[in-house]
Structures are given as structure tokens and as C-alpha cells.
Coordinates of C-alpha atoms in Angstrom, one line a residue:
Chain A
X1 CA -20.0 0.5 -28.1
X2 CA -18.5 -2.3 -29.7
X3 CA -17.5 -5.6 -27.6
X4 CA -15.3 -8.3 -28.9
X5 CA -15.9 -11.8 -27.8
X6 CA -13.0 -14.3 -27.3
X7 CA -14.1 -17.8 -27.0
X8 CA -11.1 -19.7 -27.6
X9 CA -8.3 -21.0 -24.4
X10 CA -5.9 -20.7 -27.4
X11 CA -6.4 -16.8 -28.2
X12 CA -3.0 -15.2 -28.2
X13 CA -4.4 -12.4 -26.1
X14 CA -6.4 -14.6 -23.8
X15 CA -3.1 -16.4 -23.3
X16 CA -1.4 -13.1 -22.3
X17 CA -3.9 -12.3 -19.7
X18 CA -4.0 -15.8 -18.0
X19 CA 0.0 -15.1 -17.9
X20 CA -1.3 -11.7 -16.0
X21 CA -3.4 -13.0 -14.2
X22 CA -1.6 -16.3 -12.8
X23 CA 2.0 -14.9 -12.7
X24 CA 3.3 -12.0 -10.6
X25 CA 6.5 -12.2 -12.8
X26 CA 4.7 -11.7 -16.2
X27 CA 3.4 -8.6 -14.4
X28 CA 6.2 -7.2 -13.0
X29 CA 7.8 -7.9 -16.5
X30 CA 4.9 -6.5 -18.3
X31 CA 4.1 -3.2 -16.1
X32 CA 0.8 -4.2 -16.4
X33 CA -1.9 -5.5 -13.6
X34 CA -5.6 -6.5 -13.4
X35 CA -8.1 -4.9 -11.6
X36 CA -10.8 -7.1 -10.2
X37 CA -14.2 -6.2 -9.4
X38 CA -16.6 -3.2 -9.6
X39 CA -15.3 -1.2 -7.1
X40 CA -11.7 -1.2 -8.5
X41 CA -12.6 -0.9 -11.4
X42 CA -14.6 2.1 -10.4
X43 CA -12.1 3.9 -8.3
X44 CA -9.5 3.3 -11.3
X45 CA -12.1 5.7 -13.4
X46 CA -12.8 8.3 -11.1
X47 CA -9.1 8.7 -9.9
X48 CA -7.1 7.8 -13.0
X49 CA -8.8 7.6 -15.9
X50 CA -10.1 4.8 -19.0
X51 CA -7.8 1.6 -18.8
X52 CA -6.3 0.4 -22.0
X53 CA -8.3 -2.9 -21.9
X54 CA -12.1 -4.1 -20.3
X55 CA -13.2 -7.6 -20.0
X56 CA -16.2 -9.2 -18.7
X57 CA -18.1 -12.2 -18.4
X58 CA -21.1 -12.9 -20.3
X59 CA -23.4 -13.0 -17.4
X60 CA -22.0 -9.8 -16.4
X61 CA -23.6 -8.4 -19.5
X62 CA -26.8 -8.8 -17.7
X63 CA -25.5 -6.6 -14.9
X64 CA -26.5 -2.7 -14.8
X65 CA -23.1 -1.3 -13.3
X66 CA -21.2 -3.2 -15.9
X67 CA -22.8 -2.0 -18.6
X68 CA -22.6 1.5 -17.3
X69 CA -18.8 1.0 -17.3
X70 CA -18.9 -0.4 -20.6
X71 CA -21.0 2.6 -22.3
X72 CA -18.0 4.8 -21.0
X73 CA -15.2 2.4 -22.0
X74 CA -16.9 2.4 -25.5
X75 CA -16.7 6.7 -25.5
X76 CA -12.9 6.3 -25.2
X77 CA -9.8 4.5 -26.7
X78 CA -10.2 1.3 -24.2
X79 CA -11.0 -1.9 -26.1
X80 CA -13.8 -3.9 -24.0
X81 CA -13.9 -7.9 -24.4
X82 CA -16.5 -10.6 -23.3
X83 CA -15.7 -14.0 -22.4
X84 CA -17.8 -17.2 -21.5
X85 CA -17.8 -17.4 -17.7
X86 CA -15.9 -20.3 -17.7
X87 CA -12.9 -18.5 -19.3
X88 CA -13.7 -15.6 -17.3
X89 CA -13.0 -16.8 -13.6
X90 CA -9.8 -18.6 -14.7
X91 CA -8.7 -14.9 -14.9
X92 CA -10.5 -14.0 -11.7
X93 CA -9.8 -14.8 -7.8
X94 CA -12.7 -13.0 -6.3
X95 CA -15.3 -15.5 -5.7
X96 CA -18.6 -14.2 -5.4
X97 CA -18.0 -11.2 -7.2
X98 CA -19.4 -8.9 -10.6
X99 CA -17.6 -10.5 -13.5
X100 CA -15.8 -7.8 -14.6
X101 CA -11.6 -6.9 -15.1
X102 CA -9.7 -3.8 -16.1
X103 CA -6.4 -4.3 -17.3
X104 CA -3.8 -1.4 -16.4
X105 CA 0.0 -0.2 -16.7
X106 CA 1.2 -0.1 -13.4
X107 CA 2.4 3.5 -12.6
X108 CA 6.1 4.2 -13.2
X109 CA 6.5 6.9 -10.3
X110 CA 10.6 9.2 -10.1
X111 CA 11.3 8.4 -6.5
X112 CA 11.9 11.9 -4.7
X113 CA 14.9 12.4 -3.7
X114 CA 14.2 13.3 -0.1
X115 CA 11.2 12.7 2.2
X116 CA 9.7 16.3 2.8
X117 CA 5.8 14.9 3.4
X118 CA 4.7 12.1 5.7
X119 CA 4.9 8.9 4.0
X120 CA 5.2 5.1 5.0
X121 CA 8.2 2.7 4.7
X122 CA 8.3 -0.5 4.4
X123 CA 10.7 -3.1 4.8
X124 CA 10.5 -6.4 3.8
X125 CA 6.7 -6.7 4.9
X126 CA 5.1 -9.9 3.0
X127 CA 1.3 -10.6 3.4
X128 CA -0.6 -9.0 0.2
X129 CA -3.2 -8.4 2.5
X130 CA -1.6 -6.6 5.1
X131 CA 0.7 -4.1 2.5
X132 CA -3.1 -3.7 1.1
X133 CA -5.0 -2.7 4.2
X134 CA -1.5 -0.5 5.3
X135 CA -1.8 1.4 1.5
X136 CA -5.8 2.2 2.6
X137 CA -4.8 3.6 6.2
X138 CA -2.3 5.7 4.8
X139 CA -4.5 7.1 2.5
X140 CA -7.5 7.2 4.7
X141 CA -5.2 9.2 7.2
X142 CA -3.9 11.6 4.0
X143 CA -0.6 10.1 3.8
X144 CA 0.5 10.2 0.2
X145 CA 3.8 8.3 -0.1
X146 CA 4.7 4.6 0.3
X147 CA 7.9 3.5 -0.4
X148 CA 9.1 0.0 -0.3
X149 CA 12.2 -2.4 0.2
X150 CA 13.3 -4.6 -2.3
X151 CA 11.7 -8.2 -0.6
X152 CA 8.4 -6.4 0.5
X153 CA 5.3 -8.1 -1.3
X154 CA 4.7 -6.8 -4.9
X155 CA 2.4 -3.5 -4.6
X156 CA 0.1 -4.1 -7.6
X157 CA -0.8 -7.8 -7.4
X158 CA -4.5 -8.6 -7.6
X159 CA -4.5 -9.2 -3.6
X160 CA -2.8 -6.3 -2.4
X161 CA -5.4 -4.5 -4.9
X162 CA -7.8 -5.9 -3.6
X163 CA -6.9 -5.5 0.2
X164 CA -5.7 -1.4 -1.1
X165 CA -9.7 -0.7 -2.0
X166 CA -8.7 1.9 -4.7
X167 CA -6.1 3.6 -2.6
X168 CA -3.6 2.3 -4.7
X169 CA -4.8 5.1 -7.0
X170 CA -4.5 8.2 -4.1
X171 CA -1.1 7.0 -3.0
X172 CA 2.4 7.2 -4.9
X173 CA 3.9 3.6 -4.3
X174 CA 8.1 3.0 -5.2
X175 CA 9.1 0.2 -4.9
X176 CA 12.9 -1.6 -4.3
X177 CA 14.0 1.4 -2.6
X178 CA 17.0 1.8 -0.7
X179 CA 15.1 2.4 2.5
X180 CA 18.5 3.0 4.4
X181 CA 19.8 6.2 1.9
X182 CA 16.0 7.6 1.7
X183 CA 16.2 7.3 5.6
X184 CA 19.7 9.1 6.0
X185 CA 19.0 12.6 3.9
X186 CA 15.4 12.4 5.5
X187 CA 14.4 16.5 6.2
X188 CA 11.5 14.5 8.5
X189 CA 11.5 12.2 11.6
X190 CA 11.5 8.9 11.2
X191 CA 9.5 6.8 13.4
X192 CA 10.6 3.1 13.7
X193 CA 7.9 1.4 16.2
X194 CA 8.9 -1.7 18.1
X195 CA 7.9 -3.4 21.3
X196 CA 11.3 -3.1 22.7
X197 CA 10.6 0.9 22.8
X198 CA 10.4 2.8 26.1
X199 CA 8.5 5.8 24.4
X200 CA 4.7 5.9 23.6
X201 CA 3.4 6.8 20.4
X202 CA 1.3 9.2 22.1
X203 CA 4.0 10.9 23.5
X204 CA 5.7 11.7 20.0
X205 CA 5.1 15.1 18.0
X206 CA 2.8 14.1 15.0
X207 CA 1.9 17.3 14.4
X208 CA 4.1 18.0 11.7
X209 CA 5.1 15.5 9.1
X210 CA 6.7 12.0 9.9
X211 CA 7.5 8.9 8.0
X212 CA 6.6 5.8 9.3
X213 CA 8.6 2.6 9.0
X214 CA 7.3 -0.9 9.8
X215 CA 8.7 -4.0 8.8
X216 CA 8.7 -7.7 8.4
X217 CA 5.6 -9.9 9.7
X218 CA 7.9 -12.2 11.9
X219 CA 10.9 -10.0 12.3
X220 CA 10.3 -6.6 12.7
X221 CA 12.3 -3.9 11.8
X222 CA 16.0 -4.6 10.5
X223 CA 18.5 -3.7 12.7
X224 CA 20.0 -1.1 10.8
X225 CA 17.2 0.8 9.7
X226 CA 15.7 0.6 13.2
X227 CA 19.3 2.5 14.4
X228 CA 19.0 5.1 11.3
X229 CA 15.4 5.9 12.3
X230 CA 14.6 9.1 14.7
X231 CA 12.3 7.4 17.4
X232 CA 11.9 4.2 18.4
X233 CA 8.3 4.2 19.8
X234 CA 5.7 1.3 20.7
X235 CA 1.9 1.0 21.1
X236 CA 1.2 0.0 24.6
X237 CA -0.8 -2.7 25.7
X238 CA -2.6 -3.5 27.5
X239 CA -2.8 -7.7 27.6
X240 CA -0.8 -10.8 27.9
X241 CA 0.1 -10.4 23.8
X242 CA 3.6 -9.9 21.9
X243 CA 2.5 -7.5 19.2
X244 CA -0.3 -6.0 17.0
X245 CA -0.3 -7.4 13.3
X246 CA 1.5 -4.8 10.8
X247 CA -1.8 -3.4 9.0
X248 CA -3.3 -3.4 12.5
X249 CA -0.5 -1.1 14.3
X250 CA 0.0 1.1 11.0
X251 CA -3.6 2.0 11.3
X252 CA -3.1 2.6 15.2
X253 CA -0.2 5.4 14.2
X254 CA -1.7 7.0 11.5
X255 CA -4.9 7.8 13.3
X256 CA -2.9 9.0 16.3
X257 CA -1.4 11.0 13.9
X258 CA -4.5 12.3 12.5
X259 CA -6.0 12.9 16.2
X260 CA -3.0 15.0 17.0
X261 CA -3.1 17.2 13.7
X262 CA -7.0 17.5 14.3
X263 CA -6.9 18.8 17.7
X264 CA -6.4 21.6 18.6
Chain B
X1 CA 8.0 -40.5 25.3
X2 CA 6.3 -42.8 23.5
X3 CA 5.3 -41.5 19.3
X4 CA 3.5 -43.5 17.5
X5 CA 3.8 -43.2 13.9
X6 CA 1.1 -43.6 11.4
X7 CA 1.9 -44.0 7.8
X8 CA -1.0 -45.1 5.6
X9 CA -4.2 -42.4 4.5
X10 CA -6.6 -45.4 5.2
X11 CA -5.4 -45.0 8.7
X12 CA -8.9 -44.0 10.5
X13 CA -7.3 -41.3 12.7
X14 CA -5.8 -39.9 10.1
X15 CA -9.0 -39.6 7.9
X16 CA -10.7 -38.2 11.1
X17 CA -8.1 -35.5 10.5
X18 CA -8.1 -35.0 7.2
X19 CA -11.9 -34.0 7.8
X20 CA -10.9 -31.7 11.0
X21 CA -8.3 -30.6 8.5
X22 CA -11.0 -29.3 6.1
X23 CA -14.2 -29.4 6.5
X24 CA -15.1 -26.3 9.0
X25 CA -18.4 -28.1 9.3
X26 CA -16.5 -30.7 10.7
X27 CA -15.4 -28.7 13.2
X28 CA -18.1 -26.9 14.5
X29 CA -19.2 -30.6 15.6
X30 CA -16.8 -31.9 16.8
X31 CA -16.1 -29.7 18.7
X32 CA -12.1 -29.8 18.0
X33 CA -10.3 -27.5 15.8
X34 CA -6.3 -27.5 15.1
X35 CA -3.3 -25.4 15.5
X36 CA -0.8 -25.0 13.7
X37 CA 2.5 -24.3 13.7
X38 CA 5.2 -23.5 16.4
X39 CA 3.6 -20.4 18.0
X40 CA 0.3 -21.1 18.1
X41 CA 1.1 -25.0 19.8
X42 CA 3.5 -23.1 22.4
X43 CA 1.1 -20.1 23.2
X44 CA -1.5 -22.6 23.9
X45 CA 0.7 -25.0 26.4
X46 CA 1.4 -21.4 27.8
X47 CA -1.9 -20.7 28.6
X48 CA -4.0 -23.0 28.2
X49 CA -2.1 -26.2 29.0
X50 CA -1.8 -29.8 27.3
X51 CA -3.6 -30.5 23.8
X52 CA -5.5 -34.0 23.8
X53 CA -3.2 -34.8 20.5
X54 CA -0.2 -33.8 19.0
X55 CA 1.1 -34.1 15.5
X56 CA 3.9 -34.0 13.8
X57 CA 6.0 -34.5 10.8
X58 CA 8.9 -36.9 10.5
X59 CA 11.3 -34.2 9.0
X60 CA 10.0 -31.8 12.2
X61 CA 11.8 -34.0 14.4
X62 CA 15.4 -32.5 13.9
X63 CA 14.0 -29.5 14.7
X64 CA 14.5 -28.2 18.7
X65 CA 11.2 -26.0 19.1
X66 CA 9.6 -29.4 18.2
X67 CA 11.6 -31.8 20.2
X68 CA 10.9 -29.2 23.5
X69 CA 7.1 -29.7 22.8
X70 CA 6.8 -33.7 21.9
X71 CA 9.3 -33.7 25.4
X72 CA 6.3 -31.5 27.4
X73 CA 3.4 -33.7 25.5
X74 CA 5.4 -37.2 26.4
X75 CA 4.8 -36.4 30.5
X76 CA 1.2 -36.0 30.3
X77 CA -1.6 -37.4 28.6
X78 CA -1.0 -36.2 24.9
X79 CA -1.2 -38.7 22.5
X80 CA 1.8 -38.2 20.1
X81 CA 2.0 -38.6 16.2
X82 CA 4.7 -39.1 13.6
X83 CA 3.4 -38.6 10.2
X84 CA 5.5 -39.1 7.3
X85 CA 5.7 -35.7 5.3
X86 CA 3.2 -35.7 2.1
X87 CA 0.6 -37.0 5.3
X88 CA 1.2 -34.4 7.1
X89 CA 1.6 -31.6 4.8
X90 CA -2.5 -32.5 3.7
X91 CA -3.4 -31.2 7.3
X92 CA -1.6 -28.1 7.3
X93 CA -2.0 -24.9 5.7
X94 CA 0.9 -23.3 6.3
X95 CA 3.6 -23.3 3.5
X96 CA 7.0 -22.5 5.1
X97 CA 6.3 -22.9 8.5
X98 CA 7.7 -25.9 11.2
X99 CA 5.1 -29.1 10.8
X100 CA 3.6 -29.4 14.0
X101 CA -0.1 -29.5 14.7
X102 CA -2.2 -29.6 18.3
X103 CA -5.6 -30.9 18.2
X104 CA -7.8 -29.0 20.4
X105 CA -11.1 -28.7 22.1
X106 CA -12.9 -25.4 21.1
X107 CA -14.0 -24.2 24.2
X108 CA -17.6 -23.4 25.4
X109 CA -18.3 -20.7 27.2
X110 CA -21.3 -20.0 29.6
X111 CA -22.8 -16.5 27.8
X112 CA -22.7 -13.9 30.1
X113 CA -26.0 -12.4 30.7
X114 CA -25.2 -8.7 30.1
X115 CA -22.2 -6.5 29.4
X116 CA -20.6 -4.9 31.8
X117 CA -16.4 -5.0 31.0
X118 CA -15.1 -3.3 27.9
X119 CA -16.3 -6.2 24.3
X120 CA -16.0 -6.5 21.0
X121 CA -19.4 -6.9 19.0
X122 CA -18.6 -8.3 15.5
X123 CA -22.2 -8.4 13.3
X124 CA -21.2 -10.9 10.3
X125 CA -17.7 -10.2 9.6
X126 CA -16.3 -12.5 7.1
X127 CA -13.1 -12.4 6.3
X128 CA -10.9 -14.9 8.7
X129 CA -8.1 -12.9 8.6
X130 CA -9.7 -10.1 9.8
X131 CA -11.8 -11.6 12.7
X132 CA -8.2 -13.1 14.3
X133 CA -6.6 -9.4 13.4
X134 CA -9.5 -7.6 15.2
X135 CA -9.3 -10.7 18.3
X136 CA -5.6 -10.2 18.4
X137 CA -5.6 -6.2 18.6
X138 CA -8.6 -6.7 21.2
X139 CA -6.1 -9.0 23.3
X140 CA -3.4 -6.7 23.1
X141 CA -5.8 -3.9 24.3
X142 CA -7.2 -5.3 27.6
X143 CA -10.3 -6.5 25.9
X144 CA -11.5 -10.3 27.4
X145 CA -14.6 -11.0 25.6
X146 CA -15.8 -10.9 22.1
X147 CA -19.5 -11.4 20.8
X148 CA -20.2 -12.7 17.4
X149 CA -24.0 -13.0 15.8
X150 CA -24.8 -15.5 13.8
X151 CA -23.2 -15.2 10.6
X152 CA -20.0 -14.0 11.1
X153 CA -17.3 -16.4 10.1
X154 CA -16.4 -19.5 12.5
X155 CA -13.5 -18.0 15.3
X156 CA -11.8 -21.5 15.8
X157 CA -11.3 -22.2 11.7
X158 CA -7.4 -22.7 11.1
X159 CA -6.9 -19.2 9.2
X160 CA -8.5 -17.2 12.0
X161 CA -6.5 -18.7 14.9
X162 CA -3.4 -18.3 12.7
X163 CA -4.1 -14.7 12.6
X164 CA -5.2 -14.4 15.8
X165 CA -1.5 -15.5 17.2
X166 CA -2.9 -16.5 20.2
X167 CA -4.9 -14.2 21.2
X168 CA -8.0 -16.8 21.3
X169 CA -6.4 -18.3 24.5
X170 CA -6.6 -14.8 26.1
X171 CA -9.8 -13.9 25.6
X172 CA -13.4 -15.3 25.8
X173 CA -15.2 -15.6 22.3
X174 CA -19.3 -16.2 22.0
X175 CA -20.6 -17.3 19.4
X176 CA -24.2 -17.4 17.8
X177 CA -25.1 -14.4 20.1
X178 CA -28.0 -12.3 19.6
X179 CA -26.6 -9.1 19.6
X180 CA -29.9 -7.0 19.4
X181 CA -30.5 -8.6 23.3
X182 CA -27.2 -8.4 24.3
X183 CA -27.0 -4.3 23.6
X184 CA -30.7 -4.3 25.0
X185 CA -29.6 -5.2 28.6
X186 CA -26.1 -3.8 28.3
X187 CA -24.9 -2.3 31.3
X188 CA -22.1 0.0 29.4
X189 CA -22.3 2.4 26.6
X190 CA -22.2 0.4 23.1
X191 CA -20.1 2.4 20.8
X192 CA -20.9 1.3 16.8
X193 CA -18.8 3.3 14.1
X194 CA -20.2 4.2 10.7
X195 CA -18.6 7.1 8.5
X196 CA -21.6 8.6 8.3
X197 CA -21.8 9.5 12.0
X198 CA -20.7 12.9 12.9
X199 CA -19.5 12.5 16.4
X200 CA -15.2 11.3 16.3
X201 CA -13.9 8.6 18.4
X202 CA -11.7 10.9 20.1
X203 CA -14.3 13.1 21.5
X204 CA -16.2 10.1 23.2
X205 CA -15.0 9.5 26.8
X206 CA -13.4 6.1 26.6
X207 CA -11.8 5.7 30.3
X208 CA -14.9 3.5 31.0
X209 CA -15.6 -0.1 30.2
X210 CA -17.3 0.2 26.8
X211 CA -18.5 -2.1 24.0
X212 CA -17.0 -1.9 20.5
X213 CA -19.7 -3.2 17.2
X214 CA -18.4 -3.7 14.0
X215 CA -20.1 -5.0 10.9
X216 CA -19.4 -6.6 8.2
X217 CA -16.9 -5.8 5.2
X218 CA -19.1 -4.5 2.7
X219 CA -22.2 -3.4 4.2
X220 CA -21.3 -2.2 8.0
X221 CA -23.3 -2.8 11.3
X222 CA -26.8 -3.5 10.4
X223 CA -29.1 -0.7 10.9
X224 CA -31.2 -2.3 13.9
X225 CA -27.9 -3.3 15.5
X226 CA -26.9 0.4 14.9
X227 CA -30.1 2.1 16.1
X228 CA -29.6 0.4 19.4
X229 CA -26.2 1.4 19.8
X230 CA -25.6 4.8 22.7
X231 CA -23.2 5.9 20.3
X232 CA -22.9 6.4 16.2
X233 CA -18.8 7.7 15.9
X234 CA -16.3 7.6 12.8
X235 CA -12.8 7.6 12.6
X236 CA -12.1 11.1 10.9
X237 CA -10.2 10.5 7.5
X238 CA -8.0 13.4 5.6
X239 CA -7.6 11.6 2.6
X240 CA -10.2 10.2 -0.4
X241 CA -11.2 7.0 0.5
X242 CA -14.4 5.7 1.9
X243 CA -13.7 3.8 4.9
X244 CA -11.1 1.5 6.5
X245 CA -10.7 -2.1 6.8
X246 CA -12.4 -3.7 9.8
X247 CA -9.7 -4.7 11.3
X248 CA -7.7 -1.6 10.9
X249 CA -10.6 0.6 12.1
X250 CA -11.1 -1.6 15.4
X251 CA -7.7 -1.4 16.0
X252 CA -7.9 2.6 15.8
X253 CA -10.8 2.3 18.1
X254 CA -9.1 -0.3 20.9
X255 CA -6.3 1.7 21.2
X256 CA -7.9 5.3 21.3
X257 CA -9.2 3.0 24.1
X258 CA -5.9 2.4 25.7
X259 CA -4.4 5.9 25.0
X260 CA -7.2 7.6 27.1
X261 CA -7.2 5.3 29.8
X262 CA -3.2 5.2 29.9
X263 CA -3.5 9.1 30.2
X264 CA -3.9 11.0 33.4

């Protein structure tokens, strides 16, 4: 196993990865993320594979799950790096964390022509940690498709990574679709939910496959993809409140969905 | 309507603030915690009634949402402040939002002795986003009271009432309660989920009152908390992936909740 040590602010590729790290532009641009933390880090090598580049701290030497990680970066092609701690957690947002990064090309998926499968849609939804938690629903409930609109939240910055828990990994994710042609030559139902809906989400079909479409934190739904969709459906309540968060209600359909397919 | 504006950071109210602002410790004794933005400012005139203060930003002054409130503050007792912008922008932490900030009392609430209408239990959850997320589904799902042990993050903070979109002025919230007692005397079953359990959510009868104990992000419900609970259930999962967020899970839970009782 052979570790490199950077020391220097001024190392061209230290430079690069504070640019990764700091700027979601330089990763779009780049097709390249960070993983943060163990369990990522983890879930990227049992689901995908060795990433091109490893970097810890140097306390995280000291740690016993690092070095297992190391040992199998250092049977493969990945190239494993140690920096001071102080040049470390520039690169890092997770506070209390193990000191330890992968950096990875973000997937380049072929968007399917049609929705055949159940799969999520999202439109224009912004909070990293809410497109996270929705990507570890969908996978929790076996849904393997997300697709965005251009204007949702970037699916493979270090947050939504974070909030995804390795689903990212189980999931395909497109991004900047046209969510209003994907919609139209749909072969499945698509279920828009809103509280403006008469019908309950308990009262749908989710026996066979479905997309789901959710949108905007504040806004909801557009218009026009709300009038493209199949059903309009809402979650009841119960109390004197206007609406469920996004991550919160996605979880709510996907498990009715998986109680319906479950029972018998 | 009479505003007063203040314009220097010496200013002592506006140090006083500042520390409300951010220090949580601050606070906690004080007793006073802050809203902000429009919703939050009009839910709580909704519900709860007039704040003791009222703050706002000299540019949020041409705005009509804000004008309506300082109007409804200006017949009562509210004091009323104009701060210049860079002032007030220190309070808040909301980016692109409408500068307008309530400071309120926190309330305290007389512990009930046992539990006998449908709760939340939340053992050390952390994350403020998630604790207004799981407050604001438990809202929206009948749910009136929420128990927190010591250790689980502060419910009046900024970030959780932000998340919680209201929903704290609809519900009672304990905090510092001994849990272990509280499930000792309950008077309903207490249901605890774990993905180890083998018993579903859907198969427990949930048309009764029933209390709901989650635990925190990483490491659950602790296992004496657990032990104690009438009921160990999961939330069955099709796909690879450990577990769900807590605030996605309780959400599956609450409304499971709603779905059976809404059901004849």
C-alpha cells in the first residue's frame, strides 16, 4: 500500500479538490464528486466499486475502518493520499466525522426513453437534504429511477450525498430532464400529489408500477405538469397544517405503495 | 403605529439579540427564541396571538405581507423595530426570504403525568431539521404532544421552527423528559421501530391512541427505551438500503396512523 502525503495549500491537485469540494460548478464541470465519511465511502465499495482517488487525514490513519479501506484501495488502481488535518477538513463539511474522502465520477446514465418501472420525478425541488432523504425512500421502497428537472438541486453534491446514505449508488439519477415529454409517452400512471386533490392516496392502485412527481418546496407542482399527470391525489390530515415537507410526503407514498404490493 | 428604529450594533437591544440570534444557550434561558420569516410570524399571530417584539428590516417595509403584520403589531402591545439591513441580516438565517423576525416566549408546559392520547417519543434526535420535519408531519397527523429526553436537540432553536412551519404552535412539546418513566406509566401501547423487529407497521392495530419512539440518527432508540416499548415494528423495505431517515420513517408511521383510522 503506498500513501502519498500532500502537505502543501499550493499543490496543484490539492488545489483541484478544494475547487471540488467548495464549488458545485467545478463538479458539475468536472463529472466528479466527493464522498464524505465512512459510510459512503463504504456503500460506494460494496455497490460500485474502487474510486479513482482516497484521501485521509492523518489522524485518520490511526483509525481501524480506514485503514481497512485503505489496504483494499492499495490492491487496486485507486491512488490513496494523506493530508495534515488541517488541510483535510478544509475539504470536509461533516463535523464530527472519520477523516476520510473518496473522490468519484459522477455516473453518466442514457435517459430511457419511456417510464415502464416506478420511478420518482422531480420538479424543481431545492433543499439538498430533502432530494437526499427522497433518493433513500425511493430506494428503501425498491424504486429504481429518479429523474430530475432542470432547476432541482444538484443530485451528487456532498449534502444530497450525504442526506442519500449510499442510495445514490442503488438508484439511476438523470438529471435536466424534460419532465413534461417523459410524462406525455409515459406507459405508467403518473401520480401528482397536492393538497388541492379530492382523492386519497390510499384509494389509488399502487399495485402495479407508478411514477411519482413532487415538486418545488414552496410551490408545489407546476401547473402544467400537474395537468399532464394521471392522478391528482393528497395525503389527508388530520391537523390544523398546510402540507407535509417533500422528503416527508415522498416517504408517506412510497410506503403506501410498498403496503399495497406487500399485501395480499 | 409607532416603529422605532435602531441603527447602531452598540445598541443594547440589539446586542441582546444578536445573542438570542446565536447562542442556543442563550435561548434556553431566556426563555425567548425568534421566528423568522413571513410564515412562521403569521402562523404564530394565527394561533398563538401577538409576539412581545417585532423586527424588521428597513428594505421589508415596501413589502405588503410586512406592512399587514407591523399594522396588527401597532394595535396591541408589540414593541416594533426598524433595523437598517446589514443589522438585520446578522439576526436572521434565512437567505432569500422577507426580513421580518417575532421574538417569542418558548412556552412551558405542565408535563403530563402519563400518556394517554396518540405522542411522539424522540430519544436524542439531532438533526434540527429533522426534529421540525418529524413535529410538522406529527401536526399534520392529529398528533398534539411530543416528548423529548434529554439530549435531543433544542425544539425552539431557529432551524427547527423553520422546519417545523408552524407546527410548534399546534402541538405541545416537552422537553427534558424521562422517557423510561413516561413509557413505565403509559396508559397506551408505545410502538418503537427498529429494522431488526419482525412485526410490520401495517399489521399493528393503529385506530387507537398510540405512542410513536424514535431514536436518534445513527444509533436508534436506546435499548432500555426499546425493551420497555409494547411494540418492536419496521417499516418493510424492498430495496438495499439499511434504514430510513428519521423523519421519513415517522412520517410513514403517522400516517399508516391516519390511513387506518380514516378507514372504515
Amino acid at each position: 500500500m503506498t500513501l502519498k502525503t500532500i502537505s502543501s495549500r499550493d499543490n496543484p491537485l490539492y488545489k483541484e479538490l478544494k475547487h471540488l469540494a467548495t464549488s458545485s460548478q467545478a463538479r458539475r464541470k468536472a463529472g466528479r464528486t466527493l464522498l464524505d465519511g465512512v459510510h459512503l465511502c463504504e456503500a460506494y465499495l460494496q455497490q460500485v466499486g474502487m474510486p479513482p482517488l482516497c484521501i485521509v487525514s492523518e489522524t485518520a490513519l490511526l483509525n481501524s475502518e480506514v485503514t481497512v479501506i485503505l489496504q483494499e484501495c492499495g490492491n487496486s488502481e485507486t491512488q490513496s493520499i494523506v493530508l495534515p488535518d488541517a488541510l483535510f477538513h478544509a475539504l470536509s463539511q461533516v463535523e464530527h466525522g472519520i477523516d476520510i474522502l473518496f473522490v468519484i465520477d459522477t455516473p453518466e446514465q442514457m435517459e430511457p426513453q419511456r417510464l415502464v418501472q416506478s420511478a420518482v420525478l422531480l420538479d424543481k425541488v431545492q433543499d439538498p437534504g430533502n432530494f437526499g432523504s427522497i433518493v433513500r425512500s425511493a430506494a428503501a421502497a425498491g424504486i429504481k429511477q429518479v429523474f430530475c428537472s432542470p432547476g432541482t438541486t444538484f443530485a451528487w453534491s456532498p449534502k444530497v450525498l450525504r442526506a442519500g446514505m449510499g442510495a445514490h449508488f442503488l438508484i439511476e439519477i438523470f438529471e435536466n430532464v424534460d419532465l413534461e415529454a417523459l410524462i406525455k409517452r409515459a406507459d405508467i400512471p403518473v401520480i401528482a400529489t397536492s393538497s388541492y386533490a379530492k382523492k386519497r392516496i390510499y384509494d389509488l392502485d399502487l399495485t402495479q408500477p407508478v411514477a411519482w412527481l413532487f415538486g418545488h418546496e414552496g410551490q408545489g407542482v407546476a401547473e402544467h405538469l400537474l395537468a399532464l399527470s394521471t392522478h391528482q391525489a393528497t395525503i389527508p390530515h388530520l391537523g390544523a397544517i398546510e402540507s407535509l415537507n417533500v422528503a416527508a410526503s415522498s416517504a408517506v407514498c412510497f410506503f403506501e405503495q410498498v403496503r399495497q404490493q406487500t399485501s395480499k
